[in-house]
Short mmCIF file of C-alpha atoms in Angstrom, two decimals:
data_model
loop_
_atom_site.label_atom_id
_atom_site.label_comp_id
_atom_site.label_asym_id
_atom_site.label_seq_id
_atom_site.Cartn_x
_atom_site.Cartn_y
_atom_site.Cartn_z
CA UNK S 1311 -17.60 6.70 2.16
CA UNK S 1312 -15.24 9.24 3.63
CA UNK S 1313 -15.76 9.28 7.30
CA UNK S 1314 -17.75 12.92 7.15
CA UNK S 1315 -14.78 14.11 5.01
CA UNK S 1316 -15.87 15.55 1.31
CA UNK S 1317 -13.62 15.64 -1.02
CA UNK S 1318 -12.24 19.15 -1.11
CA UNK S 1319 -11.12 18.37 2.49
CA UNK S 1320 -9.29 15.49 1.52
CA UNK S 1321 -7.50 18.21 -0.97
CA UNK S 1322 -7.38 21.07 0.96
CA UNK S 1323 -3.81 22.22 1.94
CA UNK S 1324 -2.88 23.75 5.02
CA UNK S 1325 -5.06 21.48 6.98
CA UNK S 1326 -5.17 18.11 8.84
CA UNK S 1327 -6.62 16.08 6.70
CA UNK S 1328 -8.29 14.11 9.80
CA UNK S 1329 -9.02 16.80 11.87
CA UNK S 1330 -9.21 19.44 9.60
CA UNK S 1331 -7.66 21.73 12.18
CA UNK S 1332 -5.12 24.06 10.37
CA UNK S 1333 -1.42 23.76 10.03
CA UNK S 1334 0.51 20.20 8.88
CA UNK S 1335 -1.17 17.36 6.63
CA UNK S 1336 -1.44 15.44 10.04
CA UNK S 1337 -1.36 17.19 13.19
CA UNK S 1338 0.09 16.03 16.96
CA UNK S 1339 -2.90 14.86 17.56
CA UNK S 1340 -3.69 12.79 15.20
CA UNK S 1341 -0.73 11.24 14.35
CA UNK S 1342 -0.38 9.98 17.77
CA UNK S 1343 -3.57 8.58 17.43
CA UNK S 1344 -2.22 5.98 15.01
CA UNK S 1345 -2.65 2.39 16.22
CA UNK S 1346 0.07 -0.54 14.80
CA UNK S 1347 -2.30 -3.81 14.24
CA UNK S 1348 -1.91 -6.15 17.41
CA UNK S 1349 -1.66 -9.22 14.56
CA UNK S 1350 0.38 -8.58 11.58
CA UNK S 1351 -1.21 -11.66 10.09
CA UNK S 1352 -0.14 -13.95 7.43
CA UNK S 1353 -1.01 -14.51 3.78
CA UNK S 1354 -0.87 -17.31 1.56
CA UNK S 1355 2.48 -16.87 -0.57
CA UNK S 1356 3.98 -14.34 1.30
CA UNK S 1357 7.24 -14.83 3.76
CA UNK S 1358 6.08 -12.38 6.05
CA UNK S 1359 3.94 -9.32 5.83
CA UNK S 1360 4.01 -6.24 7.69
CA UNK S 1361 1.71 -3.29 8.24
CA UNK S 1362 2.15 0.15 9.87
CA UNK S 1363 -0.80 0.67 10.88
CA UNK S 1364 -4.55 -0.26 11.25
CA UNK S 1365 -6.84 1.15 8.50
CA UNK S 1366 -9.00 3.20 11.13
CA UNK S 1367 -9.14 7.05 12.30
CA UNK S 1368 -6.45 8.93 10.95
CA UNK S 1369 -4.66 6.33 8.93
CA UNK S 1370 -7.86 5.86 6.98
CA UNK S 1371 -8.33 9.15 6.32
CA UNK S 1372 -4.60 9.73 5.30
CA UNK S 1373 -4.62 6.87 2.79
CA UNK S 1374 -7.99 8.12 1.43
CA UNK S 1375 -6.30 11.73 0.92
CA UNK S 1376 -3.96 10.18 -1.57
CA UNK S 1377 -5.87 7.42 -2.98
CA UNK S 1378 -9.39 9.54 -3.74
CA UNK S 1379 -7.66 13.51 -2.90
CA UNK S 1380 -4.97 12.93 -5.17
CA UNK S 1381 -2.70 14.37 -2.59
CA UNK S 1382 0.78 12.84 -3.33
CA UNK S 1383 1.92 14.51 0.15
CA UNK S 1384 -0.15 12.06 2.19
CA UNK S 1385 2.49 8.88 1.47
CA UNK S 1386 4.57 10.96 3.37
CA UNK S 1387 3.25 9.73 7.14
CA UNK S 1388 2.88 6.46 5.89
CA UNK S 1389 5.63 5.83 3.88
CA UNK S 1390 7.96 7.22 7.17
CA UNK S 1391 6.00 4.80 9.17
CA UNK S 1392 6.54 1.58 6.73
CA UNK S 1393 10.24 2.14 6.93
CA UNK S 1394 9.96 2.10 10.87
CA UNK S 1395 8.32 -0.93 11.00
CA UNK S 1396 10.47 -2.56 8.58
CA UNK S 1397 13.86 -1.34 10.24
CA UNK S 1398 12.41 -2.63 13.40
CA UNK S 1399 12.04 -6.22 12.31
CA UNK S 1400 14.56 -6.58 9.92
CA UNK S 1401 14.04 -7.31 6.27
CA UNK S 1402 15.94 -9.22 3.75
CA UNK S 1403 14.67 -7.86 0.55
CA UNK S 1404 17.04 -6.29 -1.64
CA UNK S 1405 14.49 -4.45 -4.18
CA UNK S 1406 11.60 -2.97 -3.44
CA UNK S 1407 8.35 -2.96 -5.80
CA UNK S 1408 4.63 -2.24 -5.35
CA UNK S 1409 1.20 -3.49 -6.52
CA UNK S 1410 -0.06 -2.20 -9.89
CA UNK S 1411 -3.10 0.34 -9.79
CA UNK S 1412 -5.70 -0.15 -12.30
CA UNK S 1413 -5.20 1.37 -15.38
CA UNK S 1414 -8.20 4.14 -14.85
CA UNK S 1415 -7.61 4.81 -11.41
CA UNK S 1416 -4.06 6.07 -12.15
CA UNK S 1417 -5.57 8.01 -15.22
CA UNK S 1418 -8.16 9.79 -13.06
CA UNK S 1419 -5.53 10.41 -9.86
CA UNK S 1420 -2.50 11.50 -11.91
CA UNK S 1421 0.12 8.93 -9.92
CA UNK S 1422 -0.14 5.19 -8.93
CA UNK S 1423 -0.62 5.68 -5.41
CA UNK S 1424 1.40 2.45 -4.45
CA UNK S 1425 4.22 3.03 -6.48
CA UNK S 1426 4.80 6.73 -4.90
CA UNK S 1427 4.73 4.97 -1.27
CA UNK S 1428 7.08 2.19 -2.71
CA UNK S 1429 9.68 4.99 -3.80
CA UNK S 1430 9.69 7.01 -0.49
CA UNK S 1431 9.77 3.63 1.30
CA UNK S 1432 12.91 2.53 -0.84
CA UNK S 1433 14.54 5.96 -0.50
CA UNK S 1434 14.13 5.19 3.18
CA UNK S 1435 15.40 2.21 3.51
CA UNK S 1436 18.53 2.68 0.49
CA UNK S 1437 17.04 0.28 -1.51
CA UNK S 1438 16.57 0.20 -5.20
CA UNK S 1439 12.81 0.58 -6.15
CA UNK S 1440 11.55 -1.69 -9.79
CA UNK S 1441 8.56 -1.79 -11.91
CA UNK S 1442 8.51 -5.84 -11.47
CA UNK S 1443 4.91 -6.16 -11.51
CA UNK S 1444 1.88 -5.49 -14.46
CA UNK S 1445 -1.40 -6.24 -14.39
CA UNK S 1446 -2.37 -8.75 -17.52
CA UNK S 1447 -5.69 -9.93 -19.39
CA UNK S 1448 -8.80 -7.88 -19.19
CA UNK S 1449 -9.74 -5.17 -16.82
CA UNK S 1450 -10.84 -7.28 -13.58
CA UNK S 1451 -13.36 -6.33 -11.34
CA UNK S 1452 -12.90 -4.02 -8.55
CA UNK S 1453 -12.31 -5.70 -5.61
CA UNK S 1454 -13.74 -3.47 -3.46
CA UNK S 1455 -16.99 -4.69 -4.66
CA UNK S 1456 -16.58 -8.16 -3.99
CA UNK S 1457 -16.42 -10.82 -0.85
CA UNK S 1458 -13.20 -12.32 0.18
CA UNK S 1459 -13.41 -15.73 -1.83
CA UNK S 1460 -14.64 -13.46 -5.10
CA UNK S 1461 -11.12 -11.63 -4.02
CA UNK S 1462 -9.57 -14.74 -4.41
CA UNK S 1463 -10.97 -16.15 -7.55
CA UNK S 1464 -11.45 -12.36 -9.38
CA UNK S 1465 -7.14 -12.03 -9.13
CA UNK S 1466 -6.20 -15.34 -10.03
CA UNK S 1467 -3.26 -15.10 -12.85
CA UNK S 1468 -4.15 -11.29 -12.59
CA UNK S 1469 -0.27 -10.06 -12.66
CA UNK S 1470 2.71 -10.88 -14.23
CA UNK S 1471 6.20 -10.22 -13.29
CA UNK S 1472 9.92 -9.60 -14.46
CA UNK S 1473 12.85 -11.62 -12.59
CA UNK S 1474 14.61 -10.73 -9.29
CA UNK S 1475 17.89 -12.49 -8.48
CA UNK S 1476 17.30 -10.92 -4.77
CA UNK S 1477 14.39 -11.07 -2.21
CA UNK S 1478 11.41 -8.86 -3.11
CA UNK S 1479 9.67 -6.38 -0.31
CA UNK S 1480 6.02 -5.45 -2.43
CA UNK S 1481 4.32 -2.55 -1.07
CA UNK S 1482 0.96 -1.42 -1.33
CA UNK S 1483 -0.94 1.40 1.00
CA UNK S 1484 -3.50 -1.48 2.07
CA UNK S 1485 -4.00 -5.67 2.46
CA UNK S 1486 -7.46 -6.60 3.72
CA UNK S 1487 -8.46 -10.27 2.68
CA UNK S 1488 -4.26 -10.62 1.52
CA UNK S 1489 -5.19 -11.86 -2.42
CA UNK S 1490 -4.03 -9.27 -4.19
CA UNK S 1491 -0.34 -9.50 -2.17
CA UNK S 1492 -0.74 -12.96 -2.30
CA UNK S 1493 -1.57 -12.87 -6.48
CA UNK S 1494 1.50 -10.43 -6.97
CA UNK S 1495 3.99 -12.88 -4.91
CA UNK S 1496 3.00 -16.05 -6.89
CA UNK S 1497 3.93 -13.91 -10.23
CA UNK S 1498 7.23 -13.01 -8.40
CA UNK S 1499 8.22 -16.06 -7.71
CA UNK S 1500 7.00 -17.53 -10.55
CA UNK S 1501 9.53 -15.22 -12.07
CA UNK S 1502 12.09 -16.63 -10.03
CA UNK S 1503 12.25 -14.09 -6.53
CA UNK S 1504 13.93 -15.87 -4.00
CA UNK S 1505 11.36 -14.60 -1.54
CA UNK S 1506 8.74 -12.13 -0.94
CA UNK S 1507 7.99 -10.15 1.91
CA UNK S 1508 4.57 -7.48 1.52
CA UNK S 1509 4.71 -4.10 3.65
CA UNK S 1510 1.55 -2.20 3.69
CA UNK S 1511 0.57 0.69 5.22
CA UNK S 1512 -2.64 -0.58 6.75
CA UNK S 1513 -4.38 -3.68 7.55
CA UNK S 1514 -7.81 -3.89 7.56
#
């Protein structure tokens, strides 16, 4: 579902993609529309985990202009946004990674979504940005289908993961029910990371 936007207006340059009022990818109005969740929340693994924003309005819209438009320019907001909140709080990561896409999702949207917010958000914050995570075993289903225990159970031992002598900051554009952070930490420090803090641009 996209909120009464089609598609081409999640594509369309030139326009707000939430407003569809002409000019920037997200106006004034909009973007000061953007709510920070009351409760960042805790998941199981993770040291702390941070989000930007809540996944409603505008911020939905934005991350559905990248993830379903294709439009590479909407990690912009949200990427400047992550690094905010992280600055604000203080992190002690000293690499920055992100959560995997499936395999046909990047095929049919040109980019891993995640991994293009991970790179603006380490540019941001002058930190080195590493493929540490890859999805293993067969294709699993899409969790977007399924309850939040199925969430759980369908990403058990669902990533695997090269060392980090440092603390790890994994990013993602979204964390609803927490397991797929929370299945991409235990491979982390499984691998031997120190510590893992998650910074997403929404909670749901």
């Amino acid at each position: 579902m996209l909120l009464g936007h089609s598609l081409q207006d999640l594509m369309a340059p030139g326009r707000c993609v939430a407003c569809r009022r002409p000019g920037s990818l997200l106006c004034p109005q909009c973007a000061d529309s953007l709510a920070r969740p009351r409760n960042d929340g805790a998941v199981e693994g993770i040291d702390r985990t941070l989000a930007a924003w809540d996944y409603d309005g505008a911020a939905r819209t934005l991350i559905l202009a990248l993830k379903v438009g294709g439009r590479r320019a909407a990690a912009g907001p949200p990427a400047a946004a992550m690094c905010e909140r992280a600055r604000a709080v203080g992190i002690k990561a000293g690499v920055v990674t992100w959560v995997p896409g499936r395999r046909g999702d990047q095929r049919r949207r040109g980019f891993d979504h995640a991994e293009v917010l991970a790179r603006l958000v380490a540019a941001g914050l002058g930190l080195p940005a590493r493929a540490l995570l890859r999805r293993r075993g067969p294709a699993r289903l899409d969790q977007t289908t399924l309850g939040a225990s199925e969430r759980w159970i369908n990403l058990h031992g669902a990533f695997i993961a090269r060392a980090s002598p440092t603390p790890v900051l994994l990013v993602d554009d979204l964390v609803t029910t927490g397991a797929t952070a929370s299945s991409c930490a235990g491979a982390l420090q499984a691998a031997g990371a120190p510590g893992v803090e998650a910074l997403v641009a929404c909670r749901a």
